[in-house]
């Protein structure tokens, strides 16, 4: 088939999907290009939903990936509010809710994640909220008022960022967490403690080791959150942030290999030669780390979308990036590069004093740097990623020099 007669379809009109269609056109793909998304907004980035937009610093429009005219100008058929319901990979056919099925030459699944919902009494009350979409962020902007009682269930990234935004808007915030510290599984005790102290210093109350039993209400509206120990926390709004699940349904019905995400090789190809996957939904082989991982972060959607597009065009792609993400909470801006399994390090080396609010933390195993997090210190990501690449390559560093801010990072790798 002539390249211009091909149809490439991308399912999931969010950051990964938008970057994929952008790259396909930039790389010269001239065939039909269809971008299908079940949300009604054009593709937007999600980080502002718990940060810039939610805390009032940035306008809503800043979240969009492209301006509204971009898709038409680049001849992309953008089908919004349309759910893809079935995939027949053998027949190269995707079924869409309310539309004619589409036959594709190549297909990209960028279906991302959905929130995990709490299955407890009262979860349908007005005021019980989740945060994944722009509309859900709009609702929180309205709810985070001065004096409002906000209870956050889950001290992960979304919960903590939303807590900071709610405090910024003058609400009272209580966080309920089953573990003993926030972010403990990802960060380990040493750094999790810093996040706890940061929020406590901003007036947040924590309940650790606490299980949420029930949402209580009156007249259909939330009034409180009941914990397993009998404590009832007054609540005008409860935001549940207890994790996400990859949206693998289409891949599963098509019989593609699915195992905690859609499994791909390092070129983002699934088990079907004409179907690719990227972003949150993909569990891709990362040759640098020597294992397949699923990354639920912005940079992976951005870069994975670009890489998948190139792979669909037949270019040689080895997606071996150092995982990267960032978070902003109050005055605490951080970037994290690397990958450490829970408990997979033997020490955390601090470069600079965490109490000063400006430092780098390195997660180290056998003298090898596996990850680094820079807090309020900028333009060091490249050096940190070089150290992580070296660490995964088996190279160790002198830990005393790693801890010494007087030694340039560039001299260590
Ligand atoms: C509030 C919030 C804040 C965040 N902050 C940060 C941050 O600070 N730093 C960071 O690194 N990461 C952050 N993230 C994570 C980051 O936003 C995600 O990793 C990123 O959105 C993943 O992009 P994606 O395109 O792979 O998937 P998604 O953004 O999940 O998009 C997938 C899209 O596919 C659609 N879809 C799914 N199934 C179908 C179907 N069958 N038919 C049609 N459409 C379908 C969905 O509706 C959705 O629009 C944040 C996430 C959230 C929710």
Short mmCIF file of C-alpha atoms and ligand atoms in Angstrom, two decimals:
data_model
loop_
_atom_site.label_atom_id
_atom_site.label_comp_id
_atom_site.label_asym_id
_atom_site.label_seq_id
_atom_site.Cartn_x
_atom_site.Cartn_y
_atom_site.Cartn_z
CA UNK A 1 0.00 0.00 0.00
CA UNK A 2 1.19 3.49 -0.85
CA UNK A 3 2.20 5.29 2.40
CA UNK A 4 -0.33 8.05 1.67
CA UNK A 5 -3.18 5.51 1.60
CA UNK A 6 -2.47 4.16 5.05
CA UNK A 7 -4.65 4.91 8.07
CA UNK A 8 -2.99 5.27 11.44
CA UNK A 9 -5.33 5.36 14.44
CA UNK A 10 -4.41 6.51 17.94
CA UNK A 11 -6.74 5.66 20.83
CA UNK A 12 -6.46 8.00 23.81
CA UNK A 13 -6.54 11.74 23.17
CA UNK A 14 -4.29 12.82 26.00
CA UNK A 15 -0.60 13.75 26.18
CA UNK A 16 0.84 10.52 24.74
CA UNK A 17 -1.71 10.37 21.92
CA UNK A 18 -1.33 14.07 21.08
CA UNK A 19 2.46 13.83 20.97
CA UNK A 20 2.20 10.75 18.77
CA UNK A 21 0.02 12.45 16.13
CA UNK A 22 2.20 15.56 16.28
CA UNK A 23 5.31 13.44 15.67
CA UNK A 24 3.67 11.41 12.89
CA UNK A 25 2.93 14.59 10.97
CA UNK A 26 6.31 16.15 11.79
CA UNK A 27 8.04 13.02 10.49
CA UNK A 28 6.12 13.26 7.22
CA UNK A 29 3.28 10.75 7.58
CA UNK A 30 0.78 11.72 4.89
CA UNK A 31 -1.92 9.10 5.32
CA UNK A 32 -5.17 9.38 7.24
CA UNK A 33 -4.62 10.06 10.93
CA UNK A 34 -7.39 9.51 13.46
CA UNK A 35 -7.16 10.43 17.16
CA UNK A 36 -9.97 8.99 19.27
CA UNK A 37 -10.68 10.08 22.84
CA UNK A 38 -13.58 9.42 25.18
CA UNK A 39 -13.16 12.73 26.99
CA UNK A 40 -14.86 15.76 25.45
CA UNK A 41 -11.92 18.15 25.90
CA UNK A 42 -9.11 18.18 23.37
CA UNK A 43 -5.84 16.69 24.67
CA UNK A 44 -4.50 18.33 27.80
CA UNK A 45 -1.73 17.70 30.30
CA UNK A 46 -2.74 16.50 33.74
CA UNK A 47 0.00 17.91 36.04
CA UNK A 48 -1.67 21.36 36.22
CA UNK A 49 -4.87 19.67 37.48
CA UNK A 50 -3.28 19.15 40.89
CA UNK A 51 -0.83 22.08 40.75
CA UNK A 52 -0.86 25.29 38.66
CA UNK A 53 -4.57 25.28 37.78
CA UNK A 54 -5.78 23.79 41.07
CA UNK A 55 -3.84 26.19 43.26
CA UNK A 56 -4.91 29.18 41.20
CA UNK A 57 -1.53 30.16 39.76
CA UNK A 58 -2.18 29.18 36.13
CA UNK A 59 -5.18 29.64 33.82
CA UNK A 60 -7.17 26.56 32.77
CA UNK A 61 -6.19 26.96 29.10
CA UNK A 62 -2.52 26.48 29.87
CA UNK A 63 -3.14 22.75 30.27
CA UNK A 64 -3.99 22.09 26.60
CA UNK A 65 -1.34 20.39 24.48
CA UNK A 66 -2.26 22.20 21.24
CA UNK A 67 -4.49 25.11 20.40
CA UNK A 68 -7.92 24.14 19.13
CA UNK A 69 -7.08 24.79 15.45
CA UNK A 70 -3.99 22.60 15.44
CA UNK A 71 -5.74 19.29 14.68
CA UNK A 72 -7.60 20.63 11.65
CA UNK A 73 -4.49 22.40 10.38
CA UNK A 74 -2.56 19.13 10.55
CA UNK A 75 -5.30 17.06 9.03
CA UNK A 76 -5.89 14.97 12.15
CA UNK A 77 -9.43 13.57 12.53
CA UNK A 78 -9.97 14.29 16.21
CA UNK A 79 -12.94 12.29 17.48
CA UNK A 80 -13.75 13.51 20.97
CA UNK A 81 -16.36 12.08 23.33
CA UNK A 82 -15.99 8.78 21.45
CA UNK A 83 -15.11 5.55 23.15
CA UNK A 84 -13.35 2.78 21.30
CA UNK A 85 -15.19 -0.35 22.38
CA UNK A 86 -13.65 -3.32 20.60
CA UNK A 87 -10.44 -4.11 18.83
CA UNK A 88 -10.10 -6.91 16.31
CA UNK A 89 -6.37 -6.99 15.68
CA UNK A 90 -6.63 -9.80 13.12
CA UNK A 91 -9.09 -7.80 10.99
CA UNK A 92 -7.29 -4.47 11.74
CA UNK A 93 -10.61 -3.03 12.88
CA UNK A 94 -11.45 -0.76 15.76
CA UNK A 95 -15.07 -0.38 16.81
CA UNK A 96 -16.18 3.03 18.04
CA UNK A 97 -19.21 3.86 20.12
CA UNK A 98 -21.72 5.63 17.82
CA UNK A 99 -19.40 5.72 14.79
CA UNK A 100 -18.56 3.45 11.89
CA UNK A 101 -15.75 0.99 12.72
CA UNK A 102 -12.35 2.16 11.48
CA UNK A 103 -9.93 -0.03 9.58
CA UNK A 104 -6.35 0.81 10.44
CA UNK A 105 -2.97 0.02 8.99
CA UNK A 106 -1.31 0.68 12.35
CA UNK A 107 -2.83 1.39 15.73
CA UNK A 108 -1.45 3.05 18.84
CA UNK A 109 -3.04 2.37 22.21
CA UNK A 110 -2.45 5.39 24.45
CA UNK A 111 -5.40 4.75 26.73
CA UNK A 112 -3.60 5.74 29.93
CA UNK A 113 -4.97 4.99 33.37
CA UNK A 114 -8.17 5.22 35.33
CA UNK A 115 -8.47 5.96 39.01
CA UNK A 116 -8.94 3.17 41.52
CA UNK A 117 -12.23 3.74 43.28
CA UNK A 118 -12.89 3.04 46.95
CA UNK A 119 -15.66 0.55 47.40
CA UNK A 120 -17.01 1.66 50.77
CA UNK A 121 -20.40 2.90 51.97
CA UNK A 122 -21.22 6.49 51.00
CA UNK A 123 -18.91 6.64 47.99
CA UNK A 124 -21.74 8.04 45.85
CA UNK A 125 -22.30 11.07 48.11
CA UNK A 126 -21.90 14.53 46.68
CA UNK A 127 -18.52 15.74 47.79
CA UNK A 128 -16.64 12.46 47.37
CA UNK A 129 -14.21 13.23 44.58
CA UNK A 130 -11.42 11.77 42.45
CA UNK A 131 -8.89 13.63 40.33
CA UNK A 132 -7.97 12.50 36.85
CA UNK A 133 -9.78 14.89 34.49
CA UNK A 134 -9.98 18.62 33.92
CA UNK A 135 -13.66 18.55 34.89
CA UNK A 136 -12.77 16.91 38.19
CA UNK A 137 -10.15 19.59 38.77
CA UNK A 138 -12.78 22.28 38.02
CA UNK A 139 -14.93 20.78 40.78
CA UNK A 140 -12.05 20.91 43.27
CA UNK A 141 -11.29 24.53 42.37
CA UNK A 142 -14.86 25.29 43.49
CA UNK A 143 -14.67 23.09 46.59
CA UNK A 144 -11.31 24.22 48.00
CA UNK A 145 -12.64 27.35 49.69
CA UNK A 146 -11.34 29.19 52.73
CA UNK A 147 -12.63 27.39 55.80
CA UNK A 148 -13.77 24.24 53.92
CA UNK A 149 -12.92 20.92 55.56
CA UNK A 150 -11.03 18.82 53.05
CA UNK A 151 -10.18 15.20 53.79
CA UNK A 152 -7.74 13.51 51.49
CA UNK A 153 -7.67 9.74 51.38
CA UNK A 154 -4.23 8.54 50.29
CA UNK A 155 -0.90 10.32 50.76
CA UNK A 156 0.48 9.70 47.27
CA UNK A 157 1.48 12.35 44.72
CA UNK A 158 -2.07 13.36 43.81
CA UNK A 159 -3.20 13.54 47.44
CA UNK A 160 -0.19 15.55 48.56
CA UNK A 161 -0.30 18.00 45.65
CA UNK A 162 -4.02 18.51 46.10
CA UNK A 163 -3.41 19.03 49.84
CA UNK A 164 -0.92 21.79 49.04
CA UNK A 165 -3.39 23.40 46.61
CA UNK A 166 -6.22 23.21 49.15
CA UNK A 167 -4.03 24.83 51.84
CA UNK A 168 -3.05 27.48 49.33
CA UNK A 169 -6.75 28.25 48.85
CA UNK A 170 -7.32 28.50 52.61
CA UNK A 171 -9.05 25.17 53.28
CA UNK A 172 -8.38 22.95 56.34
CA UNK A 173 -6.75 19.72 55.25
CA UNK A 174 -6.60 16.28 56.87
CA UNK A 175 -4.86 13.39 55.14
CA UNK A 176 -5.75 9.78 55.89
CA UNK A 177 -3.12 7.20 54.97
CA UNK A 178 -2.91 3.46 55.67
CA UNK A 179 0.89 3.49 55.72
CA UNK A 180 3.11 5.12 58.34
CA UNK A 181 4.39 7.95 56.09
CA UNK A 182 3.41 9.63 52.81
CA UNK A 183 5.01 8.22 49.62
CA UNK A 184 6.86 5.62 51.64
CA UNK A 185 6.77 2.90 49.00
CA UNK A 186 8.25 5.16 46.31
CA UNK A 187 10.65 7.24 48.37
CA UNK A 188 11.55 5.16 51.42
CA UNK A 189 11.48 6.43 55.01
CA UNK A 190 14.35 8.94 54.70
CA UNK A 191 12.65 11.15 52.10
CA UNK A 192 9.04 10.32 53.02
CA UNK A 193 9.73 11.95 56.39
CA UNK A 194 10.67 15.17 54.61
CA UNK A 195 7.32 15.22 52.80
CA UNK A 196 5.43 14.58 56.02
CA UNK A 197 7.23 17.43 57.77
CA UNK A 198 6.66 19.77 54.84
CA UNK A 199 2.90 19.27 55.01
CA UNK A 200 2.77 19.43 58.79
CA UNK A 201 4.65 22.76 58.62
CA UNK A 202 1.87 24.01 56.31
CA UNK A 203 -0.86 23.07 58.75
CA UNK A 204 -1.94 19.68 57.38
CA UNK A 205 -3.08 17.03 59.87
CA UNK A 206 -2.18 13.40 59.12
CA UNK A 207 -3.82 10.19 60.30
CA UNK A 208 -1.33 7.42 59.56
CA UNK A 209 -2.05 3.72 59.84
CA UNK A 210 -5.67 4.69 59.30
CA UNK A 211 -8.23 2.92 57.17
CA UNK A 212 -11.20 4.76 55.68
CA UNK A 213 -14.38 2.85 56.51
CA UNK A 214 -17.27 4.99 55.33
CA UNK A 215 -18.26 8.34 53.87
CA UNK A 216 -21.09 9.80 55.91
CA UNK A 217 -23.58 12.33 54.69
CA UNK A 218 -26.86 14.08 55.06
CA UNK A 219 -29.32 14.86 52.25
CA UNK A 220 -26.99 13.25 49.72
CA UNK A 221 -24.06 15.47 50.72
CA UNK A 222 -20.87 14.37 52.39
CA UNK A 223 -20.48 15.52 55.99
CA UNK A 224 -17.75 13.27 57.35
CA UNK A 225 -15.24 10.50 56.83
CA UNK A 226 -15.36 7.59 59.26
CA UNK A 227 -12.11 5.79 60.03
CA UNK A 228 -11.82 2.17 61.15
CA UNK A 229 -10.87 3.24 64.69
CA UNK A 230 -14.19 5.10 65.00
CA UNK A 231 -12.82 8.62 64.43
CA UNK A 232 -15.17 10.73 62.29
CA UNK A 233 -13.47 13.57 60.45
CA UNK A 234 -15.75 16.45 59.42
CA UNK A 235 -15.62 16.84 55.65
CA UNK A 236 -17.16 19.11 53.00
CA UNK A 237 -15.12 17.37 50.37
CA UNK A 238 -13.16 14.11 50.37
CA UNK A 239 -10.62 13.58 47.64
CA UNK A 240 -9.68 9.94 47.10
CA UNK A 241 -6.20 9.39 45.65
CA UNK A 242 -5.47 5.70 46.10
CA UNK A 243 -3.80 4.91 42.84
CA UNK A 244 -4.63 4.16 39.24
CA UNK A 245 -5.08 1.15 37.01
CA UNK A 246 -3.92 0.90 33.39
CA UNK A 247 -6.81 1.07 30.88
CA UNK A 248 -6.03 -2.24 29.16
CA UNK A 249 -9.57 -3.31 28.13
CA UNK A 250 -9.10 -2.92 24.36
CA UNK A 251 -5.82 -4.78 24.39
CA UNK A 252 -7.33 -7.52 26.52
CA UNK A 253 -10.32 -8.09 24.19
CA UNK A 254 -7.95 -8.20 21.24
CA UNK A 255 -5.90 -10.92 22.94
CA UNK A 256 -2.71 -8.84 23.17
CA UNK A 257 -0.29 -9.69 25.96
CA UNK A 258 -1.36 -7.79 29.07
CA UNK A 259 0.44 -8.05 32.39
CA UNK A 260 0.13 -4.99 34.64
CA UNK A 261 -0.23 -2.90 31.46
CA UNK A 262 0.02 -3.65 27.76
CA UNK A 263 3.33 -5.43 27.33
CA UNK A 264 5.64 -3.96 24.67
CA UNK A 265 9.20 -4.39 23.53
CA UNK A 266 11.73 -1.54 23.63
CA UNK A 267 10.31 -0.20 20.34
CA UNK A 268 6.85 0.06 21.96
CA UNK A 269 5.42 -2.75 19.83
CA UNK A 270 2.80 -4.95 21.45
CA UNK A 271 2.42 -8.68 20.83
CA UNK A 272 0.57 -7.76 17.59
CA UNK A 273 2.95 -6.43 14.90
CA UNK A 274 0.63 -3.57 13.88
CA UNK A 275 -0.39 -2.42 17.36
CA UNK A 276 1.78 -0.20 19.54
CA UNK A 277 1.29 1.11 23.08
CA UNK A 278 2.82 3.97 25.04
CA UNK A 279 2.30 6.22 28.05
CA UNK A 280 0.71 5.11 31.32
CA UNK A 281 -0.90 2.03 29.81
CA UNK A 282 2.27 0.43 28.47
CA UNK A 283 4.62 -1.87 30.32
CA UNK A 284 7.67 -1.56 28.12
CA UNK A 285 11.03 -3.22 28.10
CA UNK A 286 13.62 -0.67 29.20
CA UNK A 287 17.06 -1.92 28.10
CA UNK A 288 18.83 0.50 30.44
CA UNK A 289 17.10 -0.99 33.50
CA UNK A 290 17.11 -4.49 32.02
CA UNK A 291 13.43 -4.99 32.78
CA UNK A 292 9.94 -4.09 31.65
CA UNK A 293 8.35 -1.29 33.64
CA UNK A 294 5.15 0.72 33.55
CA UNK A 295 5.68 4.42 34.24
CA UNK A 296 2.75 6.57 35.32
CA UNK A 297 4.37 9.93 34.66
CA UNK A 298 4.17 12.93 32.35
CA UNK A 299 7.62 12.62 30.73
CA UNK A 300 6.90 9.03 29.77
CA UNK A 301 3.68 10.08 28.02
CA UNK A 302 5.50 12.92 26.25
CA UNK A 303 8.52 10.90 25.11
CA UNK A 304 6.73 7.60 24.71
CA UNK A 305 4.19 9.20 22.34
CA UNK A 306 7.00 10.55 20.19
CA UNK A 307 8.92 7.27 20.24
CA UNK A 308 5.86 5.17 19.39
CA UNK A 309 5.11 7.40 16.39
CA UNK A 310 8.61 6.88 15.04
CA UNK A 311 8.34 3.16 15.61
CA UNK A 312 5.01 3.08 13.70
CA UNK A 313 6.82 4.74 10.80
CA UNK A 314 9.36 1.92 10.75
CA UNK A 315 12.20 3.94 12.26
CA UNK A 316 14.55 2.15 14.64
CA UNK A 317 13.53 3.01 18.18
CA UNK A 318 15.07 1.92 21.46
CA UNK A 319 13.08 3.47 24.26
CA UNK A 320 15.62 3.40 27.07
CA UNK A 321 15.04 6.69 28.85
CA UNK A 322 15.81 7.23 32.50
CA UNK A 323 12.36 7.49 34.13
CA UNK A 324 11.72 11.11 35.20
CA UNK A 325 8.96 12.96 37.00
CA UNK A 326 8.42 16.13 38.94
CA UNK A 327 6.20 17.45 41.68
CA UNK A 328 5.50 20.86 43.17
CA UNK A 329 4.13 21.22 46.69
CA UNK A 330 4.14 24.65 48.38
CA UNK A 331 7.64 26.11 47.93
CA UNK A 332 9.07 22.62 47.39
CA UNK A 333 9.76 21.93 43.70
CA UNK A 334 11.43 18.66 42.84
CA UNK A 335 12.50 16.48 39.94
CA UNK A 336 13.18 12.76 40.28
CA UNK A 337 15.23 10.72 37.84
CA UNK A 338 15.80 7.00 38.03
CA UNK A 339 14.11 3.88 39.21
CA UNK A 340 14.19 2.07 42.55
CA UNK A 341 11.90 -0.75 43.55
CA UNK A 342 10.42 -0.48 47.05
CA UNK A 343 13.26 -1.30 49.45
CA UNK A 344 15.67 -1.75 46.52
CA UNK A 345 18.39 0.59 47.87
CA UNK A 346 20.82 0.33 50.77
CA UNK A 347 21.31 4.02 51.57
CA UNK A 348 20.12 7.51 50.76
CA UNK A 349 22.93 10.02 50.32
CA UNK A 350 22.00 13.66 50.85
CA UNK A 351 23.94 16.36 49.08
CA UNK A 352 23.05 19.51 50.99
CA UNK A 353 20.93 19.80 54.10
CA UNK A 354 17.27 18.77 53.62
CA UNK A 355 16.32 21.27 56.35
CA UNK A 356 17.57 24.09 54.10
CA UNK A 357 14.95 23.17 51.47
CA UNK A 358 17.64 22.88 48.78
CA UNK A 359 19.26 19.50 48.38
CA UNK A 360 19.70 16.42 46.23
CA UNK A 361 18.89 12.94 47.53
CA UNK A 362 20.47 9.91 45.87
CA UNK A 363 19.20 6.37 46.28
CA UNK A 364 22.22 4.11 46.20
CA UNK A 365 22.83 0.36 46.14
CA UNK A 366 26.34 -1.13 46.43
CA UNK A 367 27.75 2.33 45.69
CA UNK A 368 25.73 2.66 42.46
CA UNK A 369 23.31 5.56 42.02
CA UNK A 370 19.87 4.22 41.09
CA UNK A 371 17.91 7.45 41.38
CA UNK A 372 18.32 11.08 42.35
CA UNK A 373 15.88 13.78 43.40
CA UNK A 374 16.80 17.45 43.19
CA UNK A 375 14.75 19.76 45.39
CA UNK A 376 14.82 23.50 44.58
CA UNK A 377 18.15 23.01 42.79
CA UNK A 378 17.80 23.32 39.03
CA UNK A 379 19.65 22.38 35.83
CA UNK A 380 21.12 19.21 37.34
CA UNK A 381 18.84 16.60 35.79
CA UNK A 382 21.24 15.79 32.99
CA UNK A 383 24.09 15.14 35.44
CA UNK A 384 21.85 13.08 37.71
CA UNK A 385 20.64 11.02 34.77
CA UNK A 386 24.25 10.42 33.71
CA UNK A 387 24.96 9.10 37.21
CA UNK A 388 21.88 6.86 37.05
CA UNK A 389 22.89 5.52 33.63
CA UNK A 390 26.36 4.82 35.00
CA UNK A 391 24.86 3.18 38.10
CA UNK A 392 22.66 0.89 36.03
CA UNK A 393 25.73 0.16 33.92
CA UNK A 394 27.43 -1.20 37.07
CA UNK A 395 29.63 1.82 37.88
CA UNK A 396 29.90 2.88 41.53
CA UNK A 397 30.74 6.34 42.90
CA UNK A 398 32.60 7.64 45.91
CA UNK A 399 29.75 8.33 48.33
CA UNK A 400 31.65 11.00 50.30
CA UNK A 401 32.20 12.96 47.10
CA UNK A 402 28.59 12.37 46.05
CA UNK A 403 27.48 13.99 49.31
CA UNK A 404 29.82 16.96 48.94
CA UNK A 405 28.18 19.93 47.16
CA UNK A 406 31.66 21.33 46.45
CA UNK A 407 32.37 18.45 44.05
CA UNK A 408 30.69 19.12 40.68
CA UNK A 409 28.23 16.33 39.79
CA UNK A 410 29.75 16.21 36.33
CA UNK A 411 33.03 15.00 37.88
CA UNK A 412 31.36 12.01 39.52
CA UNK A 413 29.93 10.10 36.61
C1 LIG B 1 -3.91 15.27 38.65
C2 LIG B 1 -2.68 14.65 38.05
C3 LIG B 1 -1.45 15.26 38.24
C4 LIG B 1 -0.30 14.71 37.71
N1 LIG B 1 0.90 15.32 37.94
C5 LIG B 1 2.03 14.80 37.43
C6 LIG B 1 3.28 15.41 37.67
O1 LIG B 1 3.38 16.42 38.34
N2 LIG B 1 4.39 14.85 37.14
C7 LIG B 1 4.35 13.73 36.40
O2 LIG B 1 5.39 13.26 35.94
N3 LIG B 1 3.16 13.11 36.14
C8 LIG B 1 2.00 13.61 36.64
N4 LIG B 1 0.79 13.00 36.41
C9 LIG B 1 0.76 11.77 35.59
C10 LIG B 1 0.62 12.12 34.10
O3 LIG B 1 -0.36 13.09 33.92
C11 LIG B 1 0.26 10.84 33.34
O4 LIG B 1 1.40 10.01 33.41
C12 LIG B 1 -0.11 11.14 31.90
O5 LIG B 1 -1.33 11.84 31.85
C13 LIG B 1 -0.25 9.86 31.10
O6 LIG B 1 -0.64 10.21 29.82
P1 LIG B 1 -1.30 9.18 28.82
O7 LIG B 1 -1.55 9.97 27.57
O8 LIG B 1 -0.48 7.96 28.76
O9 LIG B 1 -2.67 8.72 29.48
P2 LIG B 1 -3.88 9.52 30.10
O10 LIG B 1 -3.48 10.90 30.43
O11 LIG B 1 -4.45 8.66 31.17
O12 LIG B 1 -4.92 9.60 28.90
C14 LIG B 1 -5.52 8.48 28.33
C15 LIG B 1 -6.74 8.96 27.57
O13 LIG B 1 -7.30 7.86 26.89
C16 LIG B 1 -8.70 7.91 26.99
N5 LIG B 1 -9.23 6.56 26.76
C17 LIG B 1 -9.02 5.46 27.52
N6 LIG B 1 -9.65 4.40 26.99
C18 LIG B 1 -10.28 4.84 25.88
C19 LIG B 1 -11.12 4.22 24.93
N7 LIG B 1 -11.42 2.92 24.97
N8 LIG B 1 -11.63 4.98 23.91
C20 LIG B 1 -11.31 6.29 23.82
N9 LIG B 1 -10.53 6.93 24.71
C21 LIG B 1 -10.02 6.22 25.73
C22 LIG B 1 -8.92 8.44 28.38
O14 LIG B 1 -10.20 8.99 28.54
C23 LIG B 1 -7.83 9.50 28.47
O15 LIG B 1 -8.27 10.73 27.99
C24 LIG B 1 -0.38 13.52 36.94
C25 LIG B 1 -1.62 12.89 36.76
C26 LIG B 1 -2.76 13.45 37.30
C27 LIG B 1 -4.09 12.78 37.11
#
